[in-house]
Amino acid sequence: MLPLHTIGTLRSGVRCSGHRKVLEKALRNETLGFRTVCFRSTFAPGPFRGMDEILTRVVVPLPTYETREKVPPPPESNSVEFMYFYRKLEKEEKSQLLAKLSQDFGVDHKGVSELAGKLFDTQQRDLATILQVEDRLRYSLTPKYKQLLNHISRVEGGVKFLVDLRADLLELISSKANDSPHIRDLNGTLKSLLSEWFSVGLLRLERITWQSPCETLQKISQYEAVHPVRNWTDIKRRVGPYRRCYAFTHAAMPGEPLVVLHVALTENISNNIQSIVREFATVDSEEDVNKVSTAVFYSISSTQAGLQGVELGNVLIKRVVRELQSEFPHMSQFSSLSPIPGFSSWLLGLLSQHRKEGRMELLTEREWREVADVTNTSSTNTLDALRKLISTGEWTRSERLVHILEPPLMRLCAWYLYGEKRRGYALNPVANFHLQNGATMWRLNWHADTSPRGVANSCGIMVNYRYFLQDTVSNSAAYMHNKVIVATEQVLGLVSQFQMNSKL
């Protein structure tokens, strides 16, 4: 650690503004380290205190119903100490701490049962009495740890800490390491709080340009989950002419884009991603507004795992549509160009299932013969050959196979998007997202993503979900309430072909 007089000398000796920024960042890290050492000497003079001890101290008892608005909040140091303690734990220790927090500091079930009985007994009393008992019961359903979460949110860096903590909870649940009812209840409580803190009115829409801070551009590049950014020239294109990049930010998490949307400004709805992210080269050209009539949403990425389930992406698209309409009043078409993650995995599973059952309905007899001819296999081994071609992506190297497999893969993909469901809604998460927003399943595009990733995920197929602004509300309602997918004749025709061929 640098002595304070050395820090002062360094600051006074640097004249270049660029170098000064680098120095200041390094010095902030030094002083932060100094504060951390001081903090540790205050709160952790020896080995870390036990989990039970620290939880008992920082999770204060829930005030009584009568004193709930009169009890002063606990000292801020409680929240800071918990944050510091948690961050120093290993992964398994964090799991143990969250289990203790959720189980030992949750709802007082005995008190809830007593109040529930009391509410039942007061049903013949006057309305005021019933409402008061209901309010007491509602208050008693508050977990003790909810106060701690609320107090942490008011500390500097507290909201980001809670977002990361929820990411840990979600990992525990999804990995089955701990998906107990207590952990799930803690996750639900935290999700509810985050939904309030990240409500639409508290989010700021920010356009990212080449003039945005370097740190922001770097994060945009790192967070891009759909079409990875290759280099600085690539990110410069994606925020330059005929492109727009927008992000939601929040005052409690400065410098952190929460969800990022990339938009291509075009004359027509794009049918492939190559023309948008790989072949587009007008880095320094000026925009001609007469060539802009369409907005293509080609990538949307949520950057914070802990905000899963908090509605941000759908709100961002609606805000961006209004922003673009203001900038380009003549703009008439809004559409996504979306990947289809999971299609190849689903297809390989289907092929394995049909192999076990000895079924061959996925392709027509003619298509099976053509695949057998190209792969030089017998009819009994053609299905295995097709499975290998799909799993390795080798079929893309043969123009003849690309031509032969286009009709069956397009049929299968249409069915996967339109017909495969989970609880009545689209199985594919991207489809479900856009359909919830009120989009129309508009067009499947062959050879739309020829990157190794695109071929591996969806056999290179992509889909446009088109936003007809006058229909989005009714489309969303039809999907959410009646599980109806609005699709075009192209999609429905492919679905019909699949059903006829598969005898569904």
XYZ file of N, CA and C in Angstrom, residues 20-244:
675
model
N -3.637 10.957 -15.907
C -4.170 11.307 -14.591
C -5.374 10.440 -14.272
N -6.233 10.160 -15.279
C -7.399 9.310 -15.038
C -6.971 7.912 -14.625
N -5.950 7.377 -15.314
C -5.455 6.046 -14.960
C -4.916 6.037 -13.543
N -4.132 7.101 -13.217
C -3.560 7.199 -11.879
C -4.645 7.281 -10.820
N -5.656 8.145 -11.076
C -6.723 8.319 -10.090
C -7.443 6.997 -9.833
N -7.646 6.205 -10.884
C -8.300 4.912 -10.705
C -7.459 4.001 -9.823
N -6.131 4.012 -10.067
C -5.239 3.187 -9.257
C -5.226 3.650 -7.806
N -5.244 4.980 -7.631
C -5.219 5.509 -6.274
C -6.511 5.211 -5.535
N -7.632 5.236 -6.277
C -8.898 4.877 -5.639
C -8.846 3.451 -5.127
N -8.213 2.577 -5.923
C -8.078 1.190 -5.487
C -7.202 1.101 -4.236
N -6.147 1.944 -4.194
C -5.275 1.953 -3.023
C -6.031 2.397 -1.779
N -6.766 3.531 -1.931
C -7.478 4.052 -0.761
C -8.612 3.127 -0.366
N -9.219 2.466 -1.370
C -10.261 1.490 -1.051
C -9.667 0.339 -0.253
N -8.455 -0.084 -0.667
C -7.796 -1.137 0.082
C -7.498 -0.714 1.504
N -7.106 0.586 1.668
C -6.832 1.116 3.003
C -8.088 1.099 3.854
N -9.248 1.528 3.243
C -10.508 1.541 3.987
C -10.930 0.115 4.340
N -10.671 -0.832 3.399
C -11.053 -2.220 3.663
C -10.293 -2.786 4.843
N -8.956 -2.461 4.911
C -8.160 -2.933 6.035
C -8.688 -2.363 7.335
N -9.002 -1.023 7.311
C -9.556 -0.386 8.509
C -10.871 -1.043 8.895
N -11.713 -1.293 7.888
C -13.033 -1.889 8.147
C -12.866 -3.278 8.751
N -11.925 -4.041 8.188
C -11.758 -5.401 8.681
C -11.271 -5.386 10.116
N -10.403 -4.414 10.445
C -9.922 -4.360 11.813
C -11.034 -3.998 12.781
N -12.077 -3.293 12.251
C -13.190 -2.911 13.112
C -14.164 -4.052 13.308
N -14.494 -4.746 12.188
C -15.560 -5.736 12.244
C -15.072 -7.170 12.360
N -13.837 -7.445 11.974
C -13.366 -8.825 11.999
C -11.947 -8.898 12.558
N -11.785 -8.641 13.864
C -10.457 -8.554 14.457
C -9.689 -9.873 14.396
N -10.383 -10.980 14.300
C -9.716 -12.277 14.219
C -10.328 -13.058 13.096
N -10.493 -14.349 13.266
C -11.208 -15.155 12.268
C -12.639 -14.656 12.140
N -13.250 -14.924 10.980
C -14.638 -14.494 10.777
C -15.531 -15.042 11.874
N -16.417 -14.200 12.356
C -17.386 -14.671 13.334
C -18.280 -15.727 12.704
N -18.890 -16.585 13.515
C -19.750 -17.629 13.006
C -20.970 -17.070 12.318
N -21.517 -17.854 11.409
C -22.701 -17.421 10.661
C -23.866 -17.125 11.584
N -24.073 -18.010 12.556
C -25.196 -17.805 13.476
C -25.074 -16.479 14.207
N -23.864 -16.179 14.646
C -23.645 -14.949 15.425
C -23.904 -13.704 14.576
N -23.359 -13.690 13.372
C -23.516 -12.486 12.549
C -24.956 -12.312 12.096
N -25.643 -13.434 11.796
C -27.040 -13.326 11.382
C -27.917 -12.851 12.534
N -27.643 -13.347 13.720
C -28.426 -12.930 14.889
C -28.279 -11.436 15.125
N -27.096 -10.903 14.832
C -26.866 -9.482 15.082
C -27.427 -8.577 13.980
N -27.244 -8.978 12.735
C -27.629 -8.066 11.644
C -29.099 -8.200 11.252
N -29.724 -9.356 11.506
C -31.154 -9.508 11.214
C -31.924 -9.183 12.494
N -32.371 -7.957 12.581
C -33.046 -7.511 13.808
C -34.458 -8.096 13.865
N -34.993 -8.313 15.073
C -36.351 -8.854 15.186
C -37.375 -7.931 14.529
N -38.416 -8.535 14.004
C -39.491 -7.752 13.394
C -40.220 -6.981 14.491
N -40.329 -5.653 14.364
C -41.042 -4.883 15.401
C -42.477 -5.376 15.542
N -43.048 -5.150 16.696
C -44.450 -5.518 16.884
C -45.321 -4.677 15.970
N -46.518 -5.155 15.756
C -47.452 -4.435 14.878
C -47.659 -3.001 15.348
N -47.760 -2.818 16.685
C -48.029 -1.490 17.235
C -46.844 -0.541 17.094
N -45.617 -1.080 17.093
C -44.421 -0.218 17.070
C -43.730 -0.215 15.705
N -44.351 -0.795 14.688
C -43.687 -0.998 13.392
C -43.214 0.296 12.737
N -43.880 1.421 13.035
C -43.492 2.691 12.411
C -42.728 3.588 13.366
N -42.447 3.083 14.578
C -41.785 3.914 15.582
C -40.360 3.463 15.884
N -40.053 2.216 15.542
C -38.721 1.681 15.842
C -37.708 2.252 14.856
N -36.603 2.840 15.350
C -35.592 3.393 14.439
C -34.903 2.273 13.667
N -34.420 2.571 12.468
C -33.737 1.537 11.678
C -32.421 1.135 12.344
N -31.961 -0.066 12.098
C -30.674 -0.496 12.661
C -29.534 0.309 12.044
N -28.374 0.327 12.679
C -27.247 1.098 12.125
C -26.833 0.567 10.754
N -26.382 1.485 9.911
C -25.947 1.111 8.564
C -24.821 0.094 8.599
N -24.039 0.129 9.683
C -22.906 -0.788 9.788
C -23.350 -2.252 9.760
N -24.581 -2.550 10.210
C -25.085 -3.924 10.151
C -25.112 -4.426 8.708
N -25.657 -3.587 7.819
C -25.754 -3.973 6.409
C -24.375 -4.098 5.783
N -23.511 -3.134 6.090
C -22.160 -3.144 5.521
C -21.397 -4.386 5.989
N -21.556 -4.719 7.259
C -20.850 -5.889 7.796
C -21.334 -7.175 7.122
N -22.655 -7.288 6.943
C -23.190 -8.482 6.287
C -22.660 -8.585 4.866
N -22.645 -7.469 4.130
C -22.146 -7.478 2.758
C -20.683 -7.917 2.713
N -19.888 -7.367 3.617
C -18.462 -7.693 3.651
C -18.266 -9.170 3.987
N -19.006 -9.641 4.993
C -18.907 -11.030 5.433
C -19.285 -11.979 4.300
N -20.382 -11.685 3.618
C -20.878 -12.558 2.556
C -19.892 -12.643 1.395
N -19.340 -11.507 1.019
C -18.428 -11.480 -0.132
C -17.171 -12.304 0.112
N -16.779 -12.450 1.368
C -15.554 -13.183 1.675
C -15.763 -14.694 1.745
N -17.007 -15.142 1.677
C -17.292 -16.564 1.795
C -17.032 -17.289 0.481
N -16.688 -18.562 0.593
C -16.591 -19.422 -0.579
C -17.999 -19.806 -1.025
N -18.077 -20.400 -2.202
C -19.377 -20.716 -2.789
C -20.225 -21.597 -1.875
N -19.634 -22.647 -1.325
C -20.383 -23.557 -0.459
C -20.814 -22.863 0.831
N -19.947 -21.989 1.340
C -20.272 -21.260 2.570
C -21.422 -20.281 2.331
N -21.436 -19.668 1.135
C -22.554 -18.781 0.798
C -23.864 -19.552 0.793
N -23.818 -20.766 0.251
C -25.015 -21.600 0.228
C -25.508 -21.887 1.644
N -24.584 -22.186 2.548
C -24.944 -22.457 3.935
C -25.543 -21.217 4.608
N -24.934 -20.056 4.335
C -25.433 -18.813 4.939
C -26.840 -18.497 4.445
N -27.069 -18.641 3.151
C -28.391 -18.355 2.590
C -29.432 -19.341 3.122
N -29.020 -20.579 3.326
C -29.938 -21.569 3.893
C -30.329 -21.188 5.318
N -29.353 -20.766 6.114
C -29.632 -20.342 7.497
C -30.511 -19.092 7.515
N -30.180 -18.140 6.660
C -30.947 -16.892 6.606
C -32.393 -17.166 6.245
N -32.605 -18.016 5.246
C -33.968 -18.276 4.770
C -34.774 -19.114 5.762
N -34.116 -20.036 6.438
C -34.837 -20.957 7.324
C -35.045 -20.393 8.728
N -34.006 -19.748 9.276
C -34.075 -19.303 10.677
C -34.595 -17.887 10.840
N -34.666 -17.125 9.756
C -35.075 -15.725 9.873
C -36.186 -15.402 8.877
N -37.072 -16.367 8.674
C -38.190 -16.172 7.766
C -39.434 -15.727 8.498
N -40.566 -16.269 8.100
C -41.868 -15.906 8.680
C -42.078 -16.668 9.988
N -42.693 -16.009 10.958
C -43.086 -16.653 12.216
C -44.380 -17.427 11.956
N -44.247 -18.698 11.582
C -45.409 -19.490 11.177
C -46.414 -19.681 12.314
N -45.915 -19.807 13.553
C -46.824 -19.967 14.689
C -47.690 -18.728 14.863
N -47.049 -17.553 14.778
C -47.802 -16.297 14.904
C -48.818 -16.134 13.786
N -48.447 -16.541 12.583
C -49.359 -16.446 11.444
C -50.576 -17.340 11.673
N -50.343 -18.556 12.154
C -51.449 -19.490 12.400
C -52.418 -18.937 13.440
N -51.867 -18.332 14.499
C -52.723 -17.763 15.548
C -53.574 -16.622 14.996
N -52.966 -15.756 14.188
C -53.714 -14.628 13.621
C -54.740 -15.110 12.599
N -54.398 -16.166 11.857
C -55.357 -16.711 10.900
C -56.591 -17.236 11.633
N -56.359 -17.907 12.754
C -57.489 -18.374 13.561
C -58.303 -17.229 14.116
N -57.589 -16.185 14.536
C -58.287 -15.009 15.073
C -59.129 -14.341 13.995
N -58.614 -14.289 12.762
C -59.369 -13.698 11.662
C -60.639 -14.502 11.408
N -60.522 -15.823 11.467
C -61.694 -16.678 11.276
C -62.748 -16.405 12.349
N -62.277 -16.176 13.584
C -63.205 -15.944 14.697
C -63.877 -14.581 14.638
N -63.289 -13.626 13.890
C -63.841 -12.261 13.863
C -64.757 -12.017 12.673
N -65.082 -13.044 11.903
C -65.877 -12.830 10.696
C -67.267 -12.289 10.978
N -67.758 -12.478 12.185
C -69.081 -11.959 12.537
C -69.010 -10.572 13.171
N -67.788 -10.049 13.352
C -67.619 -8.730 13.968
C -67.792 -7.631 12.925
N -67.637 -6.386 13.375
C -67.790 -5.250 12.468
C -66.608 -5.196 11.494
N -66.810 -4.472 10.381
C -65.819 -4.435 9.302
C -64.486 -3.884 9.766
N -64.496 -2.860 10.612
C -63.246 -2.251 11.075
C -62.376 -3.265 11.804
N -62.990 -4.092 12.631
C -62.242 -5.111 13.371
C -61.645 -6.135 12.417
N -62.452 -6.570 11.442
C -61.967 -7.559 10.464
C -60.774 -7.005 9.682
N -60.868 -5.750 9.235
C -59.789 -5.137 8.450
C -58.515 -5.007 9.270
N -58.651 -4.699 10.552
C -57.471 -4.560 11.399
C -56.777 -5.909 11.592
N -57.564 -6.960 11.810
C -56.961 -8.294 11.962
C -56.315 -8.729 10.655
N -56.944 -8.412 9.542
C -56.346 -8.744 8.239
C -55.017 -8.032 8.051
N -54.967 -6.764 8.480
C -53.730 -5.998 8.355
C -52.632 -6.584 9.242
N -53.003 -7.026 10.454
C -52.044 -7.668 11.349
C -51.519 -8.961 10.724
N -52.428 -9.720 10.129
C -52.035 -10.970 9.484
C -51.096 -10.694 8.319
N -51.416 -9.679 7.549
C -50.564 -9.312 6.409
C -49.166 -8.940 6.889
N -49.103 -8.185 7.970
C -47.801 -7.762 8.510
C -47.020 -8.961 9.046
N -47.729 -9.901 9.674
C -47.062 -11.067 10.260
C -46.453 -11.979 9.199
N -46.889 -11.854 7.950
C -46.359 -12.664 6.854
C -45.032 -12.116 6.316
N -44.543 -11.030 6.904
C -43.267 -10.456 6.488
C -42.110 -11.261 7.068
N -41.225 -11.804 6.230
C -40.058 -12.525 6.766
C -39.131 -11.550 7.500
N -38.464 -12.024 8.530
C -37.540 -11.155 9.281
C -36.431 -10.643 8.373
N -35.961 -11.497 7.440
C -34.836 -11.083 6.598
C -35.211 -9.979 5.612
N -36.497 -9.733 5.409
C -36.886 -8.690 4.463
C -36.403 -7.321 4.922
N -36.393 -7.115 6.249
C -35.872 -5.836 6.770
C -34.403 -5.666 6.411
N -33.627 -6.758 6.569
C -32.209 -6.688 6.223
C -32.028 -6.343 4.750
N -32.795 -6.985 3.881
C -32.691 -6.710 2.446
C -33.020 -5.244 2.145
N -34.062 -4.736 2.788
C -34.439 -3.329 2.585
C -33.342 -2.389 3.046
N -32.741 -2.703 4.194
C -31.700 -1.815 4.720
C -30.440 -1.876 3.868
N -30.111 -3.074 3.345
C -28.938 -3.187 2.465
C -29.132 -2.327 1.213
N -30.364 -2.267 0.701
C -30.627 -1.510 -0.531
C -30.335 -0.023 -0.376
N -30.290 0.458 0.869
C -30.059 1.895 1.108
C -28.589 2.230 1.293
N -27.757 1.210 1.344
C -26.313 1.410 1.498
C -25.683 1.564 0.115
N -24.626 2.340 0.003
C -23.943 2.502 -1.280
C -23.475 1.135 -1.794
N -23.871 0.816 -3.000
C -23.526 -0.473 -3.587
C -24.424 -1.607 -3.138
N -25.417 -1.283 -2.316
C -26.277 -2.322 -1.752
C -27.185 -2.982 -2.772
N -27.746 -2.201 -3.688
C -28.663 -2.767 -4.687
C -27.916 -3.739 -5.598
N -26.725 -3.361 -6.032
C -25.909 -4.253 -6.864
C -25.572 -5.522 -6.091
N -25.271 -5.389 -4.799
C -24.986 -6.549 -3.961
C -26.175 -7.505 -3.938
N -27.386 -6.953 -3.803
C -28.584 -7.792 -3.736
C -28.886 -8.444 -5.083
N -28.607 -7.739 -6.173
C -28.781 -8.333 -7.508
C -27.856 -9.547 -7.653
N -26.601 -9.391 -7.199
C -25.647 -10.496 -7.276
C -26.036 -11.628 -6.324
N -26.563 -11.273 -5.151
C -26.996 -12.293 -4.195
C -28.131 -13.118 -4.777
N -29.052 -12.455 -5.493
C -30.143 -13.214 -6.107
C -29.612 -14.125 -7.211
N -28.582 -13.690 -7.912
C -27.975 -14.566 -8.911
C -27.451 -15.836 -8.247
N -26.876 -15.691 -7.051
C -26.416 -16.861 -6.303
C -27.597 -17.762 -5.934
N -28.703 -17.160 -5.516
C -29.894 -17.934 -5.174
C -30.407 -18.711 -6.382
N -30.469 -18.055 -7.522
C -30.967 -18.711 -8.731
C -30.067 -19.871 -9.144
N -28.768 -19.702 -8.962
C -27.841 -20.787 -9.286
C -28.048 -21.971 -8.338
N -28.276 -21.672 -7.050
C -28.551 -22.734 -6.081
C -29.783 -23.528 -6.486
N -30.824 -22.805 -6.890
C -32.095 -23.451 -7.234
C -31.969 -24.253 -8.523
N -31.369 -23.655 -9.552
C -31.291 -24.329 -10.859
C -30.361 -25.530 -10.821
N -29.309 -25.469 -10.000
C -28.356 -26.576 -9.908
C -28.818 -27.668 -8.955
N -29.960 -27.415 -8.289
C -30.501 -28.354 -7.296
C -29.601 -28.490 -6.070
N -28.602 -27.589 -5.940
C -27.747 -27.619 -4.754
C -28.571 -27.330 -3.505
N -29.554 -26.443 -3.655
C -30.489 -26.159 -2.562
C -31.710 -25.490 -3.172
N -32.775 -26.225 -3.342
C -34.015 -25.637 -3.853
C -35.144 -25.882 -2.850
N -34.793 -25.745 -1.564
C -35.771 -25.944 -0.499
C -36.858 -24.872 -0.568
N -38.021 -25.112 0.040
C -39.074 -24.082 0.071
C -38.597 -22.776 0.700
N -37.715 -22.874 1.702
C -37.212 -21.652 2.345
C -36.378 -20.820 1.373
N -35.492 -21.493 0.635
C -34.654 -20.788 -0.345
C -35.524 -20.171 -1.437
N -36.528 -20.917 -1.888
C -37.428 -20.405 -2.921
C -38.213 -19.195 -2.414
N -38.583 -19.221 -1.143
C -39.313 -18.089 -0.577
C -38.415 -16.857 -0.482
N -37.151 -17.062 -0.085
C -36.189 -15.957 -0.048
C -36.002 -15.384 -1.447
N -35.874 -16.254 -2.442
C -35.742 -15.803 -3.824
C -36.960 -15.003 -4.271
N -38.165 -15.492 -3.920
C -39.387 -14.779 -4.303
C -39.495 -13.416 -3.639
N -39.111 -13.348 -2.364
C -39.142 -12.062 -1.653
C -38.189 -11.071 -2.302
N -36.973 -11.530 -2.609
C -35.975 -10.641 -3.204
C -36.384 -10.233 -4.614
N -36.955 -11.157 -5.373
C -37.426 -10.808 -6.717
C -38.504 -9.730 -6.650
N -39.418 -9.844 -5.692
C -40.477 -8.853 -5.530
C -39.911 -7.478 -5.214
N -38.912 -7.438 -4.331
C -38.277 -6.157 -3.985
C -37.557 -5.571 -5.197
N -36.821 -6.399 -5.927
C -36.097 -5.906 -7.106
C -37.060 -5.396 -8.172
N -38.215 -6.040 -8.298
C -39.218 -5.579 -9.272
C -39.719 -4.189 -8.913
N -39.820 -3.896 -7.630
C -40.226 -2.552 -7.198
C -39.107 -1.547 -7.450
N -37.888 -1.915 -7.074
C -36.763 -0.981 -7.217
C -36.411 -0.716 -8.682
N -36.698 -1.675 -9.557
C -36.375 -1.513 -10.982
C -37.647 -1.330 -11.812
N -38.620 -0.652 -11.249
C -39.851 -0.368 -11.988
C -39.557 0.637 -13.104
N -40.453 0.694 -14.064
C -40.229 1.481 -15.286
C -39.874 2.932 -14.993
N -40.565 3.539 -14.038
C -40.339 4.948 -13.751
C -38.965 5.252 -13.199
N -38.266 4.229 -12.698
C -36.944 4.442 -12.112
C -35.809 4.087 -13.070
N -36.162 3.637 -14.268
C -35.147 3.266 -15.251
C -34.867 4.426 -16.201
N -33.627 4.537 -16.605
C -33.236 5.609 -17.530
C -32.811 4.990 -18.859
N -33.418 5.454 -19.942
C -33.044 4.990 -21.276
C -31.839 5.787 -21.759
N -30.794 5.080 -22.140
C -29.557 5.737 -22.554
C -29.124 5.204 -23.913
N -28.870 6.102 -24.843
C -28.330 5.671 -26.125
C -26.815 5.587 -26.021
N -26.259 4.460 -26.462
C -24.815 4.253 -26.439
C -24.251 4.629 -27.805
N -23.254 5.504 -27.807
C -22.596 5.929 -29.048
C -21.088 5.740 -28.899
N -20.372 6.037 -29.979
C -18.918 5.931 -29.932
C -18.323 6.946 -28.971
N -19.101 7.990 -28.644
C -18.631 9.000 -27.702
C -18.946 8.647 -26.245
N -19.644 7.543 -26.018
C -19.937 7.106 -24.654
C -18.633 6.739 -23.949
N -18.629 6.732 -22.607
C -17.400 6.381 -21.873
C -16.844 5.028 -22.311
N -15.529 4.944 -22.327
C -14.852 3.717 -22.754
C -15.304 2.522 -21.920
N -15.492 2.750 -20.603
C -15.915 1.651 -19.724
C -17.284 1.114 -20.141
N -18.176 2.020 -20.561
C -19.515 1.600 -20.985
C -19.444 0.768 -22.261
N -18.654 1.230 -23.232
C -18.504 0.491 -24.490
C -17.902 -0.897 -24.236
N -16.954 -0.944 -23.314
C -16.332 -2.228 -22.999
C -17.350 -3.185 -22.379
N -18.196 -2.667 -21.493
C -19.217 -3.520 -20.877
C -20.249 -3.973 -21.907
N -20.629 -3.072 -22.805
C -21.571 -3.445 -23.868
C -21.002 -4.604 -24.683
N -19.696 -4.537 -24.959
C -19.043 -5.609 -25.722
C -19.027 -6.907 -24.929
N -18.684 -6.810 -23.656
C -18.574 -8.014 -22.823
C -19.932 -8.670 -22.603
N -20.980 -7.856 -22.459
C -22.306 -8.388 -22.145
C -23.041 -8.935 -23.363
N -22.549 -8.635 -24.578
C -23.259 -9.081 -25.784
C -23.332 -10.604 -25.819
N -24.540 -11.119 -25.650
C -24.712 -12.564 -25.505
C -25.194 -13.241 -26.776
N -25.684 -12.482 -27.754
C -26.296 -13.085 -28.941
C -25.283 -13.192 -30.083
N -24.647 -12.083 -30.422
C -23.658 -12.062 -31.513
C -22.384 -11.427 -30.959
N -21.422 -12.236 -30.502
C -20.226 -11.724 -29.829
C -19.506 -10.638 -30.627
N -19.025 -9.626 -29.907
C -18.276 -8.531 -30.515
C -16.828 -8.979 -30.683
N -16.269 -8.788 -31.882
C -14.934 -9.301 -32.179
C -13.823 -8.343 -31.752
N -14.018 -7.041 -31.979
C -12.955 -6.076 -31.697
C -13.556 -4.676 -31.604
N -12.692 -3.674 -31.435
C -13.181 -2.300 -31.276
C -13.825 -1.780 -32.559
N -13.317 -2.194 -33.718
C -13.946 -1.776 -34.981
C -15.368 -2.310 -35.062
N -15.551 -3.522 -34.597
C -16.869 -4.147 -34.600
C -17.842 -3.363 -33.721
N -17.435 -3.021 -32.502
C -18.342 -2.277 -31.614
C -18.584 -0.873 -32.166
N -17.587 -0.309 -32.848
C -17.771 1.019 -33.448
C -18.854 0.968 -34.524
N -18.890 -0.117 -35.306
C -19.948 -0.275 -36.306
C -21.312 -0.382 -35.634
N -21.372 -1.124 -34.536
C -22.662 -1.411 -33.907
C -23.270 -0.206 -33.191
N -22.471 0.828 -32.983
C -23.021 2.050 -32.380
C -22.917 3.232 -33.339
N -22.558 2.941 -34.607
C -22.336 3.998 -35.591
C -23.530 4.246 -36.487
N -23.285 4.779 -37.700
C -24.367 5.108 -38.635
C -25.202 3.884 -38.998
N -26.501 4.096 -39.163
C -27.477 3.048 -39.490
C -27.575 1.977 -38.392
N -27.059 2.292 -37.223
C -27.171 1.404 -36.075
C -27.549 2.225 -34.839
N -28.261 1.572 -33.932
C -28.570 2.210 -32.656
C -28.339 1.167 -31.567
